[in-house]
Coordinates of C-alpha atoms in Angstrom, one line a residue:
X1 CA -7.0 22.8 -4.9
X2 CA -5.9 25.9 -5.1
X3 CA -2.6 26.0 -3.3
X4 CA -1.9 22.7 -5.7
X5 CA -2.5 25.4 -8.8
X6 CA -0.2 27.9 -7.6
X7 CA 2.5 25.7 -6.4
X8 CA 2.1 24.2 -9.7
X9 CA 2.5 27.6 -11.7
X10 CA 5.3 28.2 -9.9
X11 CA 7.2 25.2 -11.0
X12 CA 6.0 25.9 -14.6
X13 CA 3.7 23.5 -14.5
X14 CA -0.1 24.1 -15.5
X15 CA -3.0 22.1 -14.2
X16 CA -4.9 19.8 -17.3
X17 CA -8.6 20.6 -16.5
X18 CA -9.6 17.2 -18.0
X19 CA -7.2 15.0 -16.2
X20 CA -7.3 16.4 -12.8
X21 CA -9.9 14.4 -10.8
X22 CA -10.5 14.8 -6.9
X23 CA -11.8 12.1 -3.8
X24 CA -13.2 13.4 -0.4
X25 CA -14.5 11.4 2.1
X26 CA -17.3 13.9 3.5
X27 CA -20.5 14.7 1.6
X28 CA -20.5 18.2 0.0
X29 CA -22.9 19.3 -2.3
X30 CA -20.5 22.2 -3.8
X31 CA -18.9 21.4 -7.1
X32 CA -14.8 22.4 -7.7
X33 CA -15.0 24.7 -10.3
X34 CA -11.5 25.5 -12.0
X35 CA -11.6 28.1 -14.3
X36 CA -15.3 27.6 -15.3
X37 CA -14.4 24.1 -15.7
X38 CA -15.7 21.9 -13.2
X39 CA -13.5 19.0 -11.4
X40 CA -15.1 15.3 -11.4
X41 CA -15.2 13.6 -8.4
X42 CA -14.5 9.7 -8.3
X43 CA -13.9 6.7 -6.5
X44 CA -10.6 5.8 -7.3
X45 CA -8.0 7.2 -10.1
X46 CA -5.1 5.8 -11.6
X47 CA -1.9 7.5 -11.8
X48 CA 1.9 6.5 -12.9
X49 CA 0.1 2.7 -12.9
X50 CA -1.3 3.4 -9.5
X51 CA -4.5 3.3 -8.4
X52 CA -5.6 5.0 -5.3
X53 CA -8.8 4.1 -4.0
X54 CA -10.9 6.5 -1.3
X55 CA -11.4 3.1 0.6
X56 CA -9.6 0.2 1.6
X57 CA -7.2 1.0 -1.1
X58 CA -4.2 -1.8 -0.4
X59 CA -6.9 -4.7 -0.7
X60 CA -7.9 -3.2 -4.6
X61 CA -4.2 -2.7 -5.6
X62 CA -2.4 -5.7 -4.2
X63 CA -5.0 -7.4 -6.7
X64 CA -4.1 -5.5 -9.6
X65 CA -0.2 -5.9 -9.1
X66 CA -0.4 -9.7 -9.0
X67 CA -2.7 -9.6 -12.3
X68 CA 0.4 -7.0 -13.6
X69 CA 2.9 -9.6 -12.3
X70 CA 1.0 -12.5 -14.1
X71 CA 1.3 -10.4 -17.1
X72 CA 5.1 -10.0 -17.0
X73 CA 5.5 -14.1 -16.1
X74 CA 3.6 -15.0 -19.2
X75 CA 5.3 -12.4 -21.6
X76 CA 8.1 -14.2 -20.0
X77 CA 7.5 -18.0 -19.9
X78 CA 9.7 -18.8 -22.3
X79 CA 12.2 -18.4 -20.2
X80 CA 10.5 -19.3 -17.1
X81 CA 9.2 -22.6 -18.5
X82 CA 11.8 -23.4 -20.2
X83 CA 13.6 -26.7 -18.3
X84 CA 16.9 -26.4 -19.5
X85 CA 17.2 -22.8 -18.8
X86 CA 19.4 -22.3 -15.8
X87 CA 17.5 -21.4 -12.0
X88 CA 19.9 -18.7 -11.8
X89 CA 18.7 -16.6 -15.1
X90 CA 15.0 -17.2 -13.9
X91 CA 15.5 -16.2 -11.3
X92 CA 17.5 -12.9 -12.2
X93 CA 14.6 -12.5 -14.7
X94 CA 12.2 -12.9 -12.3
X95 CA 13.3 -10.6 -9.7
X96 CA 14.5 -7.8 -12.0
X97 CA 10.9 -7.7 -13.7
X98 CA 8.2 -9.8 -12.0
X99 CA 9.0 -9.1 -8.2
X100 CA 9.6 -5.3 -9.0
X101 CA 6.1 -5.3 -11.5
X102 CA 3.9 -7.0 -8.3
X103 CA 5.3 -4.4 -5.9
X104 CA 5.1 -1.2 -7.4
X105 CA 4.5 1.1 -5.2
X106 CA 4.3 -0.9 -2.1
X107 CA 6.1 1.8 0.3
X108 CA 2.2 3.2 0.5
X109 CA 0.6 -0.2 1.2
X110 CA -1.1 -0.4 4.2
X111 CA -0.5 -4.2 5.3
X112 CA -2.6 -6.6 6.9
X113 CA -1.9 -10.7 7.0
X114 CA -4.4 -11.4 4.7
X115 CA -2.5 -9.0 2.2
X116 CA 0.7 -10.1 3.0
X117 CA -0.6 -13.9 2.2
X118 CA -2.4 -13.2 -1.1
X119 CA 1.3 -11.8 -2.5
X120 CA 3.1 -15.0 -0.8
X121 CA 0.2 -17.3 -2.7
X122 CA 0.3 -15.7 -6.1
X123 CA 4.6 -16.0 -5.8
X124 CA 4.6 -19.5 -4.7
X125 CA 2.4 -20.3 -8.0
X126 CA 5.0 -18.8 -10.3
X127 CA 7.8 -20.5 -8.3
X128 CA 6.0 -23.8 -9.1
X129 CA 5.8 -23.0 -13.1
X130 CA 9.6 -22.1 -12.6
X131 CA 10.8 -25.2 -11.1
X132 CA 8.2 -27.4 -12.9
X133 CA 6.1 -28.5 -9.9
X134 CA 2.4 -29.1 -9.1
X135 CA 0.5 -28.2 -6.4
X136 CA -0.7 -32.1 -6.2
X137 CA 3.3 -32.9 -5.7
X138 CA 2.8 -31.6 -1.9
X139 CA 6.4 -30.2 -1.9
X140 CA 7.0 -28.2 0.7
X141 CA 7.3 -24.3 -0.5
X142 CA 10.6 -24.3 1.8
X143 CA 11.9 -27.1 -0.1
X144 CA 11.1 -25.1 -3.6
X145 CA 12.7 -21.8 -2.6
X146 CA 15.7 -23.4 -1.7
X147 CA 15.4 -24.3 -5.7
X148 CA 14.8 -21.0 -6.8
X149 CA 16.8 -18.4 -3.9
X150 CA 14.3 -15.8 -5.8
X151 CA 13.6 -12.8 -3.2
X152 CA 10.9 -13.1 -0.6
X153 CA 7.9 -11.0 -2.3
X154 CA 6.5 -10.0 1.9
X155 CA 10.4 -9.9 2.9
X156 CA 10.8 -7.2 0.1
X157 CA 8.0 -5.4 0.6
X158 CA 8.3 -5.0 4.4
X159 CA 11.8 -3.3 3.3
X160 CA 10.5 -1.1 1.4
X161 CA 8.0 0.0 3.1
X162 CA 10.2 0.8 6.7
X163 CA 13.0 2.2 4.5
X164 CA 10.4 4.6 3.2
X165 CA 8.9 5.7 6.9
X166 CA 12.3 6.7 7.8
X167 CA 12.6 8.8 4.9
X168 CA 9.3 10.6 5.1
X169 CA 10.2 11.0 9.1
X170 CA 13.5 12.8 8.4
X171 CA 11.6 15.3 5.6
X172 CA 12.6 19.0 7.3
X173 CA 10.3 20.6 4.8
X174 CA 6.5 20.9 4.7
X175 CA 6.1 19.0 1.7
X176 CA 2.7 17.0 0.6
X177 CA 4.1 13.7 1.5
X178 CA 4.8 14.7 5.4
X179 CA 1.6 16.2 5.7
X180 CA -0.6 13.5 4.0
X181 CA 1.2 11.3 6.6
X182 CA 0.7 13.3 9.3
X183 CA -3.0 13.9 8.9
X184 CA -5.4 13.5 11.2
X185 CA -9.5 13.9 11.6
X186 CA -11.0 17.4 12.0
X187 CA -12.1 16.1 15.0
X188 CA -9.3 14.1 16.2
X189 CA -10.8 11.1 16.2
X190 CA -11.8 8.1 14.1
X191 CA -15.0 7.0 13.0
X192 CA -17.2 4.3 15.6
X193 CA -16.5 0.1 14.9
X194 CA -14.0 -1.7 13.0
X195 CA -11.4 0.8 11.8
X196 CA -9.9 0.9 8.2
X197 CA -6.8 -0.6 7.8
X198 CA -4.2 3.2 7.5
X199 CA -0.7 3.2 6.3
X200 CA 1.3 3.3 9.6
X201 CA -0.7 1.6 11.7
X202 CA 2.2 -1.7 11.6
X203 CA 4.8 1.5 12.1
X204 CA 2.9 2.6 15.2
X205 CA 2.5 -1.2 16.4
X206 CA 6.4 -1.6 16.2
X207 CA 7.7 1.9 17.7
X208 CA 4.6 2.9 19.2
X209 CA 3.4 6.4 18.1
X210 CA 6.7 8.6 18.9
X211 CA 8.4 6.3 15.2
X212 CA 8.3 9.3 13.3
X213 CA 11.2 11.0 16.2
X214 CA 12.8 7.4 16.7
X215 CA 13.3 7.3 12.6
X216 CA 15.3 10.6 12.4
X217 CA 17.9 8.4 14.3
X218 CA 18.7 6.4 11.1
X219 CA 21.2 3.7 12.7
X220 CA 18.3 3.2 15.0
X221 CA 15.8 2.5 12.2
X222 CA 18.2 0.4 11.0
X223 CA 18.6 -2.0 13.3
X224 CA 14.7 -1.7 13.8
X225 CA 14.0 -3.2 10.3
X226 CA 14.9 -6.9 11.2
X227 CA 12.2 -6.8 13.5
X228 CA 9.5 -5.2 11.6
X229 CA 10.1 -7.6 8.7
X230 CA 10.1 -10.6 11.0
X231 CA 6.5 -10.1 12.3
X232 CA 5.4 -10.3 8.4
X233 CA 7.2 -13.6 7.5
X234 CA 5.5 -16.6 7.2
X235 CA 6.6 -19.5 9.8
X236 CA 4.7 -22.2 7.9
X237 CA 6.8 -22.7 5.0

């Protein structure tokens, strides 16, 4: 905390005692007191419309982005329901404000497939209200986004995410995101039984663990990408 305070006066930034909260994931009975103020612990905090959670965080804020994409279809929906407004500025509309609302910060998301398909469900519902189908209709979701070309939500998101890696991987500096990504247990090790879900886990399970020195090679990492974002797609449409 400390060496966030004094890199922070040295940008000419000061720390706001009220809004500064912290999250550890070891019991200590020692309070963070900043000057005479003391620090409150939580659970999860919100920040630039991001909440990070001390566990299972991707599962808590995939949730909240498609309730945030909902949000932006319905202030929306008159264009969206609209049947004699063209596919093509729904679908501009849509991609411009509801795809980029529901994946907000999705270069941190640790994915899983059950992640992955709770994004692909809540965009095939809005691409039914776009193109005036029900779920009773049984048309086929490849049939429907062959009606609305709007970007694959997993597609996009896989994208992001490996074009971030590569970025982080290349950082020559000692900056907080490196390090964060870097981290690993006092003890080396991870905790007994099922483990947590952690951000590169898919990144190790593509490039093994030596990603973050294949990624410096950015032509590599390019032609990496296809793969990565194949293993996410969905071959049941």
């Amino acid at each position: 905390m400390n060496v966030l305070i004094n890199i922070s006066l040295e940008s000419g930034l000061k720390m706001h005692k009220g809004k500064t909260k912290y999250m550890n994931n070891f019991e200590s009975h020692k309070d963070i007191i900043i000057d005479k103020e003391k620090i409150e612990k939580v659970e999860s905090y919100k920040y630039l419309g991001q909440t990070t959670y001390l566990k299972d965080t991707t599962k808590e804020e995939i949730t909240c982005r498609i309730r945030a994409g909902w949000s932006c279809f319905g202030r929306n929906r008159e264009i969206f329901l609209d049947d004699k407004m063209p596919i093509s500025l729904k679908r501009q509309v849509y991609d411009q404000c509801v795809l980029l609302t529901m994946t907000y910060g999705c270069q941190t998301w640790s994915l899983t497939k059950a992640t992955t398909q709770k994004l692909r469900v809540a965009q095939r519902a809005m691409e039914r209200k776009i193109v005036g189908i029900k779920l009773t209709d049984r048309v086929k979701c490849s049939e429907i986004r062959k009606r609305t070309q709007i970007q694959d939500i997993v597609d996009f998101v896989a994208k992001q995410k490996w074009k971030w890696a590569g970025h982080v991987a290349r950082l020559k500096d000692n900056r907080w995101t490196l390090r964060v990504t870097e981290w690993q247990p006092r003890n080396g090790k991870r905790s007994r039984g099922r483990q947590a879900r952690i951000w590169r886990d898919d990144i190790v399970k593509m490039k093994g663990n030596t990603w973050s020195r294949d990624a410096r090679d950015r032509d590599e990492w390019r032609r990496d990408a296809e793969g990565y974002i194949l293993q996410w797609m969905d071959r049941d449409s």
